Coordinates of C-alpha atoms and ligand atoms in Angstrom, one line a residue:
M1198 CA 8.0 30.9 14.4
R1199 CA 6.9 27.9 12.6
R1200 CA 9.4 25.2 12.2
L1201 CA 10.1 23.8 8.8
G1202 CA 11.8 20.6 7.6
T1203 CA 15.8 21.4 7.2
V1204 CA 18.4 19.9 5.2
V1205 CA 21.9 19.6 7.1
P1206 CA 24.6 18.6 4.9
L1207 CA 26.4 15.7 5.5
A1208 CA 29.9 17.2 5.5
L1209 CA 28.7 19.2 8.8
A1210 CA 27.4 16.0 10.3
T1211 CA 30.7 14.4 9.3
T1212 CA 32.6 17.6 11.2
L1213 CA 30.5 17.1 14.0
L1214 CA 31.4 13.1 14.2
V1215 CA 35.2 14.2 14.0
A1216 CA 34.5 16.7 16.8
A1217 CA 32.2 14.7 19.2
P1218 CA 31.9 11.2 18.3
A1219 CA 29.4 10.5 21.1
H1220 CA 27.2 13.2 19.7
A1221 CA 27.5 12.3 16.0
G1222 CA 24.8 13.3 13.7
P1223 CA 22.6 10.4 12.1
Q1224 CA 24.1 8.2 10.0
P1225 CA 22.9 6.0 7.2
T1226 CA 21.2 2.7 8.5
P1227 CA 22.6 -0.5 7.1
K1228 CA 20.1 -3.0 5.7
R1229 CA 19.8 -6.2 4.3
P1230 CA 17.0 -7.5 2.5
T1231 CA 16.9 -11.2 3.9
A1232 CA 17.3 -12.0 7.6
V1233 CA 17.1 -15.2 9.3
G1234 CA 16.5 -16.1 13.0
Y1235 CA 14.2 -15.9 16.0
G1236 CA 12.2 -14.4 18.7
G1237 CA 10.6 -11.5 16.2
A1238 CA 11.1 -9.9 12.8
V1239 CA 10.4 -6.3 11.1
T1240 CA 10.6 -6.0 7.6
S1241 CA 9.6 -2.8 5.5
V1242 CA 11.3 -0.5 2.6
D1243 CA 13.1 1.4 5.0
A1244 CA 16.1 0.6 7.4
D1245 CA 15.3 3.3 9.8
A1246 CA 11.5 2.3 9.9
S1247 CA 12.7 -1.3 10.4
R1248 CA 15.0 -0.7 13.3
V1249 CA 12.5 1.4 15.0
G1250 CA 10.1 -1.5 15.2
L1251 CA 12.8 -4.2 16.1
R1252 CA 13.6 -1.9 19.1
V1253 CA 10.2 -2.1 20.1
L1254 CA 10.3 -5.9 19.9
R1255 CA 13.3 -5.9 22.0
S1256 CA 12.1 -4.0 24.6
G1257 CA 9.3 -6.4 25.2
G1258 CA 6.2 -4.7 22.9
N1259 CA 4.4 -7.3 20.6
A1260 CA 4.2 -7.1 17.0
V1261 CA 0.9 -4.8 17.1
D1262 CA 3.4 -1.9 19.0
A1263 CA 6.1 -2.8 16.8
A1264 CA 3.9 -2.1 13.6
V1265 CA 2.5 1.0 14.4
A1266 CA 5.9 2.1 15.7
T1267 CA 7.3 1.2 12.2
A1268 CA 4.4 2.8 10.5
A1269 CA 5.0 6.1 12.3
A1270 CA 8.7 6.0 11.4
L1271 CA 8.0 5.3 7.7
G1272 CA 5.6 8.8 8.3
V1273 CA 8.8 10.2 8.6
T1274 CA 11.3 8.5 6.2
E1275 CA 8.9 7.3 3.5
P1276 CA 6.5 10.5 3.7
F1277 CA 5.7 10.1 0.1
S1278 CA 4.2 6.8 0.2
A1279 CA 2.5 6.7 3.8
G1280 CA 1.9 8.8 6.8
I1281 CA -1.0 10.2 8.7
G1282 CA -2.5 12.1 5.9
G1283 CA -3.3 8.6 4.5
G1284 CA -4.9 5.5 5.0
G1285 CA -4.4 1.6 4.6
Y1286 CA -5.3 -2.0 5.9
F1287 CA -4.1 -3.6 9.0
V1288 CA -4.2 -7.4 9.2
Y1289 CA -3.5 -9.4 12.6
Y1290 CA -3.0 -12.9 13.5
D1291 CA -3.3 -13.3 17.4
A1292 CA -1.2 -16.1 18.6
R1293 CA -3.3 -16.7 21.7
T1294 CA -6.6 -16.7 20.2
G1295 CA -5.9 -18.0 16.8
R1296 CA -8.0 -15.4 15.3
I1297 CA -7.3 -13.2 12.5
S1298 CA -8.8 -9.8 12.3
T1299 CA -8.4 -7.0 10.0
I1300 CA -9.0 -3.2 10.1
D1301 CA -10.2 -1.0 7.1
G1302 CA -8.6 2.0 7.7
R1303 CA -9.5 3.5 3.8
E1304 CA -10.1 7.1 3.5
T1305 CA -13.5 8.2 2.8
A1306 CA -15.0 10.6 0.6
P1307 CA -16.6 13.9 2.1
A1308 CA -20.5 14.1 2.4
A1309 CA -20.5 16.7 0.1
M1310 CA -18.7 14.8 -2.8
P1311 CA -21.0 15.0 -5.6
H1312 CA -21.0 12.4 -8.3
D1313 CA -19.7 14.9 -10.9
A1314 CA -16.8 15.8 -8.7
F1315 CA -14.3 14.8 -11.6
I1316 CA -15.7 17.3 -13.7
D1317 CA -14.4 20.3 -13.9
P1318 CA -17.2 23.0 -13.4
A1319 CA -15.4 25.8 -15.4
T1320 CA -15.6 23.7 -18.8
G1321 CA -18.2 21.0 -18.3
E1322 CA -15.1 18.2 -19.1
P1323 CA -13.5 15.9 -17.0
Y1324 CA -10.5 17.2 -15.3
N1325 CA -7.0 15.5 -16.6
F1326 CA -6.1 12.9 -14.3
S1327 CA -2.7 14.6 -14.2
P1328 CA -2.2 17.0 -13.0
E1329 CA -5.6 18.6 -12.2
L1330 CA -6.8 15.6 -10.3
V1331 CA -4.0 14.0 -8.5
T1332 CA -3.0 17.6 -7.4
S1333 CA -5.9 18.6 -5.9
G1334 CA -8.3 19.0 -2.8
V1335 CA -11.0 17.0 -4.6
S1336 CA -9.0 13.6 -4.4
V1337 CA -8.1 14.2 -0.7
G1338 CA -10.2 11.9 1.3
V1339 CA -10.5 11.6 5.0
P1340 CA -7.3 10.1 6.6
G1341 CA -7.5 6.9 8.6
T1342 CA -4.3 6.2 9.2
L1343 CA -4.3 7.4 12.9
A1344 CA -7.8 5.9 13.5
T1345 CA -6.1 2.5 12.7
W1346 CA -3.1 2.7 14.9
Q1347 CA -5.4 3.8 17.7
R1348 CA -7.7 1.1 16.8
A1349 CA -5.0 -1.9 16.3
L1350 CA -3.1 -0.7 19.6
R1351 CA -6.5 -0.7 21.8
S1352 CA -7.5 -4.0 20.5
W1353 CA -4.4 -6.1 20.5
G1354 CA -1.6 -3.8 21.4
T1355 CA 0.4 -3.6 25.1
R1356 CA 1.3 0.1 24.2
S1357 CA -0.2 3.5 24.1
L1358 CA -0.5 5.6 21.2
A1359 CA 2.1 8.2 22.5
R1360 CA 4.4 5.4 23.7
S1361 CA 4.4 4.1 20.2
L1362 CA 4.9 7.3 18.4
A1363 CA 7.5 8.1 20.4
P1364 CA 10.5 6.8 18.4
A1365 CA 9.1 8.1 15.4
E1366 CA 9.1 11.8 16.9
A1367 CA 12.4 11.4 17.9
L1368 CA 13.6 10.3 14.4
A1369 CA 11.8 13.1 12.8
R1370 CA 13.6 15.5 15.1
R1371 CA 16.9 14.3 15.0
G1372 CA 16.8 13.6 11.2
F1373 CA 17.7 10.7 9.0
V1374 CA 20.4 10.3 6.0
V1375 CA 18.5 11.0 2.6
D1376 CA 18.8 7.9 0.5
R1377 CA 18.6 8.0 -3.3
T1378 CA 14.9 7.1 -3.4
F1379 CA 13.5 10.0 -0.8
H1380 CA 15.9 12.5 -3.1
D1381 CA 14.3 11.1 -6.4
Q1382 CA 10.8 10.9 -5.2
V1383 CA 11.2 14.7 -4.1
V1384 CA 12.8 15.5 -7.6
Q1385 CA 10.0 13.6 -9.4
N1386 CA 7.3 16.0 -7.5
E1387 CA 9.3 19.2 -8.1
R1388 CA 6.6 21.0 -9.7
R1389 CA 3.7 19.9 -7.5
F1390 CA 5.7 20.5 -4.4
K1391 CA 6.6 24.0 -5.4
A1392 CA 3.1 24.6 -6.1
F1393 CA 2.1 24.9 -2.2
V1394 CA 3.9 27.1 0.3
P1395 CA 4.3 24.6 3.3
T1396 CA 5.4 21.3 0.9
R1397 CA 7.9 23.8 -0.8
A1398 CA 9.4 24.8 2.7
L1399 CA 9.4 21.2 3.8
Y1400 CA 11.1 19.8 0.7
Y1401 CA 12.5 22.7 -1.2
A1402 CA 13.3 25.0 1.9
G1403 CA 17.2 25.3 0.2
G1404 CA 15.8 25.8 -3.2
H1405 CA 16.7 22.1 -4.1
A1406 CA 15.7 18.7 -3.1
P1407 CA 17.4 17.3 -0.2
R1408 CA 20.7 16.0 -1.4
V1409 CA 21.4 12.2 -1.2
G1410 CA 23.7 11.9 2.3
S1411 CA 22.5 14.8 3.6
V1412 CA 20.5 14.8 6.9
F1413 CA 16.8 15.7 6.7
R1414 CA 14.7 16.7 9.9
N1415 CA 11.2 17.4 9.9
R1416 CA 10.2 19.0 12.9
D1417 CA 7.1 19.9 12.2
L1418 CA 6.1 16.5 11.9
A1419 CA 7.9 15.7 15.4
D1420 CA 5.8 18.5 17.1
T1421 CA 2.7 16.8 15.5
Y1422 CA 3.4 13.7 16.7
D1423 CA 4.2 15.1 20.0
L1424 CA 0.7 16.8 19.8
L1425 CA -1.4 13.4 19.2
A1426 CA 0.9 11.7 21.9
D1427 CA -0.2 14.2 24.5
R1428 CA -3.7 14.8 23.2
G1429 CA -4.7 11.6 21.1
L1430 CA -6.8 11.6 17.9
R1431 CA -8.8 14.6 19.3
P1432 CA -7.2 17.4 17.8
F1433 CA -6.5 15.6 14.4
Y1434 CA -10.3 14.6 13.8
R1435 CA -12.2 17.3 15.9
G1436 CA -9.7 19.8 16.9
R1437 CA -7.3 22.5 15.6
L1438 CA -5.7 20.0 13.2
A1439 CA -9.0 19.0 11.8
G1440 CA -9.5 22.7 10.7
E1441 CA -6.2 23.2 9.2
I1442 CA -6.7 20.1 7.2
V1443 CA -9.9 20.9 6.2
R1444 CA -8.8 24.2 5.3
A1445 CA -5.7 23.2 3.5
V1446 CA -8.7 21.0 1.2
R1447 CA -11.0 23.7 0.5
R1448 CA -8.4 26.2 -0.2
P1449 CA -4.9 24.6 -0.9
P1450 CA -2.1 26.6 0.0
T1451 CA -0.8 27.1 -3.4
T1452 CA 2.6 29.4 -4.1
A1453 CA 2.1 32.7 -6.3
S1454 CA 4.1 31.7 -8.7
T1455 CA 2.6 28.1 -9.3
T1456 CA 0.7 27.5 -12.7
L1457 CA -0.9 24.2 -11.8
P1458 CA -4.7 24.5 -11.6
V1459 CA -5.4 22.8 -8.4
P1460 CA -9.0 22.5 -7.8
P1461 CA -10.6 22.4 -4.1
G1462 CA -12.1 20.1 -2.4
T1463 CA -15.2 19.9 -0.1
M1464 CA -14.3 18.1 3.4
S1465 CA -15.6 19.5 6.5
R1466 CA -14.6 19.3 10.1
R1467 CA -17.8 16.8 10.3
D1468 CA -16.3 14.7 7.6
L1469 CA -13.2 13.9 10.0
A1470 CA -15.4 13.8 13.1
R1471 CA -17.5 11.0 11.8
Y1472 CA -14.5 8.9 10.3
R1473 CA -14.2 5.4 11.8
A1474 CA -11.7 2.8 11.3
V1475 CA -13.8 -0.5 10.6
D1476 CA -13.4 -4.0 11.6
R1477 CA -13.6 -6.4 9.2
A1478 CA -13.7 -10.2 8.8
P1479 CA -10.8 -11.1 6.5
T1480 CA -11.6 -13.2 3.4
H1481 CA -10.6 -16.7 3.2
V1482 CA -9.9 -19.3 0.7
G1483 CA -8.5 -22.7 0.8
Y1484 CA -5.5 -23.1 -1.2
R1485 CA -3.6 -26.7 -1.7
G1486 CA -4.8 -27.6 1.8
L1487 CA -3.4 -24.1 3.2
D1488 CA -5.7 -21.2 4.2
V1489 CA -5.4 -17.6 2.8
Y1490 CA -6.7 -14.9 4.7
G1491 CA -6.8 -11.1 3.1
M1492 CA -8.3 -7.8 3.1
A1493 CA -12.2 -8.1 2.2
P1494 CA -13.8 -4.8 0.5
S1495 CA -13.6 -1.9 0.6
S1496 CA -10.2 -3.4 -0.8
S1497 CA -10.3 -5.8 -3.8
G1498 CA -7.3 -7.3 -2.6
G1499 CA -8.6 -10.4 -0.7
S1500 CA -11.2 -11.2 -2.9
T1501 CA -9.2 -10.9 -6.0
V1502 CA -5.9 -12.6 -4.9
G1503 CA -8.5 -15.4 -3.5
E1504 CA -10.3 -15.8 -6.7
A1505 CA -7.5 -16.0 -8.6
L1506 CA -5.9 -19.0 -6.1
N1507 CA -9.1 -20.6 -6.4
I1508 CA -9.1 -20.7 -10.2
L1509 CA -5.3 -21.7 -10.2
E1510 CA -5.8 -24.6 -7.8
R1511 CA -7.6 -26.4 -10.5
Y1512 CA -4.2 -26.6 -12.0
D1513 CA -1.2 -28.8 -10.8
L1514 CA 1.5 -25.3 -11.2
G1515 CA 4.4 -27.2 -9.7
S1516 CA 4.5 -30.1 -12.6
L1517 CA 4.1 -27.7 -15.5
P1518 CA 7.2 -25.8 -17.3
R1519 CA 7.5 -22.4 -15.5
A1520 CA 6.4 -20.5 -18.8
E1521 CA 3.1 -22.9 -18.8
A1522 CA 2.6 -22.0 -15.0
L1523 CA 3.1 -18.3 -15.6
H1524 CA 0.6 -18.3 -18.6
L1525 CA -2.2 -19.7 -16.1
Y1526 CA -1.0 -17.0 -13.6
L1527 CA -1.7 -14.5 -16.2
E1528 CA -5.0 -15.8 -17.6
A1529 CA -6.2 -16.3 -14.1
S1530 CA -5.5 -12.7 -12.9
A1531 CA -7.2 -11.5 -15.8
L1532 CA -10.5 -13.2 -15.1
A1533 CA -10.6 -12.2 -11.4
F1534 CA -9.6 -8.9 -12.5
A1535 CA -12.8 -8.7 -14.7
D1536 CA -14.7 -9.6 -12.0
R1537 CA -13.3 -7.0 -9.7
G1538 CA -14.2 -4.6 -11.7
A1539 CA -17.7 -5.5 -11.9
Y1540 CA -18.4 -6.6 -8.4
V1541 CA -16.3 -5.0 -5.8
G1542 CA -16.8 -1.5 -4.2
D1543 CA -17.4 -0.4 -0.5
P1544 CA -19.5 -2.7 1.3
A1545 CA -21.1 -0.1 3.2
Q1546 CA -23.0 1.2 -0.4
V1547 CA -22.5 -1.8 -2.8
D1548 CA -23.7 -5.2 -2.6
V1549 CA -20.3 -7.2 -2.9
P1550 CA -21.0 -10.8 -3.7
L1551 CA -18.0 -12.0 -1.6
D1552 CA -19.2 -15.6 -1.0
D1553 CA -19.8 -15.8 -4.9
L1554 CA -16.5 -14.4 -5.7
L1555 CA -14.6 -16.6 -3.5
S1556 CA -16.6 -19.7 -4.2
D1557 CA -14.7 -22.5 -5.5
D1558 CA -17.8 -23.6 -7.9
F1559 CA -17.4 -20.0 -9.3
A1560 CA -13.6 -20.6 -9.9
A1561 CA -14.3 -24.0 -11.6
E1562 CA -16.8 -22.1 -13.9
R1563 CA -14.5 -19.2 -14.4
A1564 CA -11.3 -21.6 -15.4
C1565 CA -13.7 -23.4 -18.1
S1566 CA -12.5 -20.4 -20.1
I1567 CA -8.9 -20.7 -19.8
D1568 CA -7.0 -22.4 -22.5
P1569 CA -4.0 -23.9 -21.2
A1570 CA -2.0 -23.5 -24.6
H1571 CA -3.3 -20.2 -25.6
A1572 CA -4.2 -16.8 -24.4
A1573 CA -7.6 -15.4 -24.3
D1574 CA -8.0 -12.0 -25.8
K1575 CA -8.4 -9.5 -23.6
P1576 CA -10.3 -7.8 -21.8
V1577 CA -12.3 -10.9 -20.9
A1578 CA -15.7 -10.6 -19.8
A1579 CA -16.9 -10.5 -16.0
G1580 CA -18.5 -13.9 -14.8
D1581 CA -21.9 -13.9 -13.8
V1582 CA -22.4 -14.3 -9.8
S1583 CA -26.0 -14.9 -10.2
S1584 CA -25.9 -18.3 -12.1
Y1585 CA -23.3 -20.8 -11.8
D1586 CA -22.9 -24.4 -11.1
G1587 CA -19.2 -25.0 -11.9
S1588 CA -19.8 -26.4 -15.2
C1589 CA -18.3 -25.2 -18.3
A1590 CA -20.2 -22.9 -20.6
P1591 CA -18.6 -20.9 -23.7
S1592 CA -16.7 -17.7 -22.8
T1593 CA -18.0 -14.4 -24.0
P1594 CA -15.4 -11.5 -24.8
A1595 CA -15.6 -8.4 -22.9
A1596 CA -17.0 -5.3 -24.9
A1597 CA -14.3 -3.2 -23.4
D1598 CA -12.1 -2.1 -20.6
R1599 CA -14.7 -1.0 -18.1
A1600 CA -12.3 1.7 -16.9
T1601 CA -8.9 3.3 -17.5
D1602 CA -6.6 2.0 -14.7
T1603 CA -5.5 5.2 -12.9
E1604 CA -4.3 3.5 -9.6
N1605 CA -1.1 4.8 -9.0
V1606 CA 2.4 2.7 -7.8
E1607 CA 3.2 4.3 -4.6
T1608 CA 2.6 2.9 -1.1
T1609 CA 4.6 1.1 1.5
N1610 CA 4.0 -2.1 3.5
L1611 CA 5.5 -3.8 6.6
T1612 CA 5.3 -7.0 8.0
V1613 CA 6.0 -8.0 11.8
A1614 CA 6.1 -11.1 13.8
D1615 CA 6.7 -11.2 17.6
R1616 CA 8.1 -13.5 20.2
W1617 CA 4.8 -14.8 21.2
G1618 CA 3.9 -15.7 17.5
N1619 CA 1.6 -12.8 17.0
V1620 CA 1.9 -11.4 13.1
V1621 CA 1.1 -7.8 11.5
E1622 CA 0.7 -7.6 7.7
Y1623 CA 0.0 -4.0 7.1
T1624 CA -0.2 -2.0 3.7
L1625 CA -0.5 1.7 4.0
T1626 CA -0.6 4.6 1.6
I1627 CA -1.2 8.3 0.7
E1628 CA -1.9 7.2 -2.8
Q1629 CA 0.3 9.0 -5.7
T1630 CA 4.1 9.5 -4.5
G1631 CA 3.6 12.2 -2.6
G1632 CA -0.1 12.1 -2.5
S1633 CA -2.2 15.0 -3.5
G1634 CA 1.1 17.5 -2.9
I1635 CA -0.8 19.3 -0.2
A1636 CA 1.0 19.5 3.1
V1637 CA -0.8 20.6 6.1
P1638 CA 0.8 24.2 6.8
G1639 CA 3.2 23.6 9.8
R1640 CA 2.4 20.1 10.7
G1641 CA 4.9 18.4 8.5
F1642 CA 2.6 15.5 6.5
L1643 CA 1.3 15.6 3.3
L1644 CA -2.5 14.8 2.5
N1645 CA -3.5 11.9 0.3
N1646 CA -4.9 11.8 -3.3
E1647 CA -7.0 8.7 -2.4
L1648 CA -10.2 9.7 -4.0
T1649 CA -8.5 9.2 -7.4
D1650 CA -8.9 5.6 -7.0
F1651 CA -13.0 6.2 -7.9
S1652 CA -13.8 5.3 -11.2
A1653 CA -12.9 8.3 -13.5
V1654 CA -16.1 8.3 -15.2
Y1655 CA -19.3 8.0 -13.0
D1656 CA -21.6 5.2 -13.8
P1657 CA -24.4 4.1 -11.8
A1658 CA -23.8 0.6 -12.5
D1659 CA -20.3 0.6 -11.3
P1660 CA -19.5 -0.6 -8.0
N1661 CA -16.7 1.6 -7.8
R1662 CA -18.6 5.1 -8.6
I1663 CA -18.5 8.2 -6.5
E1664 CA -20.6 8.4 -3.6
P1665 CA -20.5 10.5 -0.7
L1666 CA -19.1 9.0 2.2
K1667 CA -17.9 6.2 0.4
R1668 CA -14.4 4.6 0.3
P1669 CA -12.6 3.9 -2.9
R1670 CA -11.9 0.5 -4.0
S1671 CA -8.4 -0.6 -2.8
S1672 CA -5.9 -3.0 -4.4
M1673 CA -3.8 -3.7 -0.8
A1674 CA -3.7 -6.7 -0.4
P1675 CA -1.9 -7.6 3.4
T1676 CA -2.1 -11.3 3.3
L1677 CA -1.7 -14.5 5.6
V1678 CA -1.0 -17.9 4.6
M1679 CA -1.7 -20.5 7.4
R1680 CA -1.0 -24.1 7.2
D1681 CA -3.0 -26.1 10.1
G1682 CA -3.7 -23.0 11.7
R1683 CA -0.5 -21.7 12.3
P1684 CA 0.9 -18.9 10.1
L1685 CA 3.2 -20.0 7.3
L1686 CA 3.9 -16.8 5.2
A1687 CA 2.8 -13.3 5.8
V1688 CA 3.2 -11.1 2.3
G1689 CA 2.0 -7.6 1.0
S1690 CA 3.2 -5.0 -1.4
P1691 CA 2.7 -1.6 -2.6
G1692 CA 1.9 -1.0 -6.3
G1693 CA -1.6 0.3 -7.0
S1694 CA -3.6 -2.6 -8.8
T1695 CA -0.3 -4.3 -9.6
I1696 CA -0.5 -5.2 -5.6
I1697 CA -2.7 -7.9 -6.4
T1698 CA -0.7 -9.4 -9.1
T1699 CA 2.6 -9.2 -7.2
V1700 CA 1.3 -10.6 -4.4
L1701 CA -0.4 -13.7 -6.4
Q1702 CA 2.8 -14.1 -8.2
I1703 CA 4.9 -14.2 -5.0
L1704 CA 2.4 -17.0 -3.5
V1705 CA 2.7 -18.9 -6.7
D1706 CA 6.4 -18.7 -6.8
R1707 CA 6.3 -19.8 -3.2
L1708 CA 3.8 -22.2 -2.8
D1709 CA 3.9 -23.6 -6.2
L1710 CA 7.0 -23.3 -8.1
A1711 CA 9.6 -24.0 -5.6
M1712 CA 10.9 -20.6 -4.8
T1713 CA 11.9 -19.7 -1.4
L1714 CA 10.2 -16.3 0.1
P1715 CA 13.0 -14.1 -0.9
E1716 CA 13.8 -15.4 -4.1
A1717 CA 9.9 -15.0 -5.1
I1718 CA 9.9 -11.5 -3.7
A1719 CA 13.5 -11.1 -5.8
A1720 CA 12.0 -12.7 -8.9
A1721 CA 11.0 -10.6 -12.4
R1722 CA 7.3 -9.9 -12.1
A1723 CA 4.5 -9.6 -14.7
T1724 CA 1.2 -8.1 -14.4
Q1725 CA -2.3 -8.9 -16.1
R1726 CA -5.0 -6.8 -14.9
N1727 CA -7.3 -7.6 -17.7
T1728 CA -5.9 -5.6 -20.2
A1729 CA -4.4 -6.4 -24.2
A1730 CA -1.0 -6.6 -22.8
D1731 CA 0.7 -8.2 -20.1
L1732 CA 2.8 -5.7 -18.4
A1733 CA 6.5 -6.8 -17.2
E1734 CA 9.6 -6.1 -15.9
P1735 CA 12.3 -6.2 -18.7
A1736 CA 14.2 -9.0 -16.8
F1737 CA 10.8 -11.0 -17.0
V1738 CA 10.3 -10.3 -20.4
E1739 CA 13.9 -11.6 -21.4
E1740 CA 13.4 -14.8 -19.6
Y1741 CA 10.0 -15.6 -20.5
G1742 CA 8.8 -13.2 -23.4
D1743 CA 9.5 -15.7 -26.1
A1744 CA 7.6 -18.6 -24.4
L1745 CA 4.7 -16.5 -23.3
R1746 CA 4.2 -14.8 -26.9
A1747 CA 4.4 -18.5 -28.3
L1748 CA 1.2 -19.1 -26.3
G1749 CA -0.4 -15.9 -27.4
H1750 CA 0.6 -13.6 -25.0
D1751 CA 1.6 -9.6 -25.9
V1752 CA 4.1 -9.2 -23.2
R1753 CA 5.5 -5.8 -22.8
T1754 CA 7.5 -3.6 -20.4
Y1755 CA 6.4 -0.7 -19.1
E1756 CA 9.1 1.2 -20.8
D1757 CA 7.6 0.1 -24.0
I1758 CA 4.5 1.6 -23.3
F1759 CA 5.3 4.7 -20.8
T1760 CA 8.3 6.8 -20.1
G1761 CA 10.5 6.3 -17.6
T1762 CA 11.6 3.0 -15.6
H1763 CA 8.5 1.5 -13.5
E1764 CA 9.3 -1.3 -10.9
I1765 CA 6.2 -3.6 -10.0
G1766 CA 5.8 -3.9 -6.4
A1767 CA 8.1 -3.3 -3.3
A1768 CA 7.1 -6.4 -1.2
T1769 CA 7.7 -7.2 2.2
G1770 CA 7.1 -10.8 3.9
I1771 CA 7.9 -13.5 6.7
E1772 CA 7.9 -17.2 6.2
F1773 CA 7.4 -19.0 9.5
G1774 CA 9.6 -22.0 9.6
P1775 CA 10.0 -25.1 11.7
G1776 CA 11.1 -24.8 15.1
R1777 CA 9.9 -21.1 15.3
L1778 CA 12.3 -19.9 12.5
L1779 CA 11.6 -16.7 10.8
T1780 CA 12.9 -15.8 7.5
A1781 CA 12.1 -11.9 7.0
A1782 CA 12.2 -10.9 3.3
A1783 CA 12.5 -7.6 1.6
E1784 CA 13.0 -6.1 -2.0
P1785 CA 16.8 -6.7 -2.5
D1786 CA 16.6 -3.8 -5.5
R1787 CA 13.0 -2.3 -6.2
R1788 CA 12.7 1.3 -4.4
G1789 CA 16.2 1.0 -3.7
G1790 CA 15.9 -2.1 -1.5
G1791 CA 14.6 -3.0 1.5
S1792 CA 15.5 -3.8 5.3
A1793 CA 14.4 -7.0 6.7
T1794 CA 15.6 -7.4 10.5
V1795 CA 15.1 -10.5 13.1
L1796 CA 15.7 -10.0 16.9
H1797 CA 18.1 -12.8 17.4
P1798 CA 20.0 -14.5 14.4
K1799 CA 20.7 -17.4 16.5
R1800 CA 18.4 -19.7 18.6
R1801 CA 18.5 -18.9 22.4
Ligands
LIG944 N1 -4.2 3.7 -3.9 C1 -3.9 2.3 -3.8 C2 -4.7 1.5 -3.3 O1 -5.4 1.6 -2.4 C3 -2.7 2.4 -3.5 C4 -1.5 2.9 -3.9 C5 -0.4 2.3 -4.5 O2 0.0 1.4 -4.0 O3 0.1 3.3 -5.1 O4 -5.0 0.1 -4.0

């Protein structure tokens, strides 16, 4: 019999608590957004996941062991943002060697993905982005998360994949208490989740979304983790599970009652078998005497954050009134986004001029077009990486947006430090909240829809055009800031292309504008991605809207333009203070608040 996700009412758990306290059902795990202490730290969006990571550290595991265990637990408790059906980017600082390494675990396009994959063959017209593309086999990329975990553990971990999966397997089997975020994410996805037999069985088992306070178990996922613990990656990339993934992509297991059109994809077993997580050199820029390392393409995170920092380094932000500094942050971000759009794609298929994008001369030339007293008309044009010398030339406005921004805003991020001084900053995703909506039958996890990160319209000149076997351009920006060769800050966030501006704003707030890391993570955010308006959270508009409008900005909230409320990012980070003091920080409010933990609150 296939075992499915089950929901146990909390009332029942409470009864059990009274009857047999020693075997009480799962209780909500307490959480707090900031923790200060020593010996190791884990911070993520979820209390159960952070606790799993902390236990690994406590029992002698290192930061990589703990990061993989935490990520596997997020696959249980945050299955709509992350899991083995998706991909991500892993950044690691090794205290012994002083080296920073990164793994690109991005999903890849199948070999048979045609250039016109986003065109409906029935009509010859582009599919609607939603619902057709986001809920489809077309948008499922070959998952990279498991390959990333294996690669990280083999390179720097001290524990096996089996041991690292064990706590998450137990969590999936024992269950966890459903919080408001989990419940709401299921409800938001009701139509999509009810469109697939296995997804409906997982998340609408009782005919309704798991209730807040109930205990949710995912035995299928526990069994899948068990299988992987026993047999390694083989079943997933070459074995039975591979066949099941391919079948779900090519013939999505839709329910008889759904009216959603679900275009099928082209993934093959060969695509899964040839998947590799790729080691990459990190991006690097100097910033006010610090060294900032990030994720190189296929993500645009490191190059775009890095270019914007190079531009901003030309201004003494700390001496300016905050609104003027924010103006420069928004302008630098627009310029860096223009260049990201023009030049960044998967380096396996596109010649990305990374050195130029991160050159101080290029930044100096880009900075020339910023008027400290007035916002530029946007979109601004990309710079010319083939000819620049750092001198000022008149700037040219761009014709129009290169493409609509269709990156979604759900993903998750975690940060870990251990007693030896190793650090992991890891962002992972299945793209849209709930990914493609397609769960692999009987396996308890959702498949991503990451290929929607390719540009919607095929243009041979676009570095992010669809190509077979290509990785769609990401914005994930796991970032490490070093001072004198030692970690100062590690930070990252979800949020689609707002990841870049979230990380950038946190760095500016922390490094230039006198905020602590927890303050910088909590601060109201704005995002400027080379669009006519700056989009901002309501608190940001309230505080800086007038001052920025006086500088020519069109500042709007998401709510002014879209329906529903919209958070920008859900960051986590760790600051490394004097005397090995760790300040672990997560969101106080966004996405229900995150969970920062440290091993020892007091120095030992
Ligand atoms: N697909 C996005 C990216 O790779 C991440 C998804 C998100 O954060 O919402 O940049």
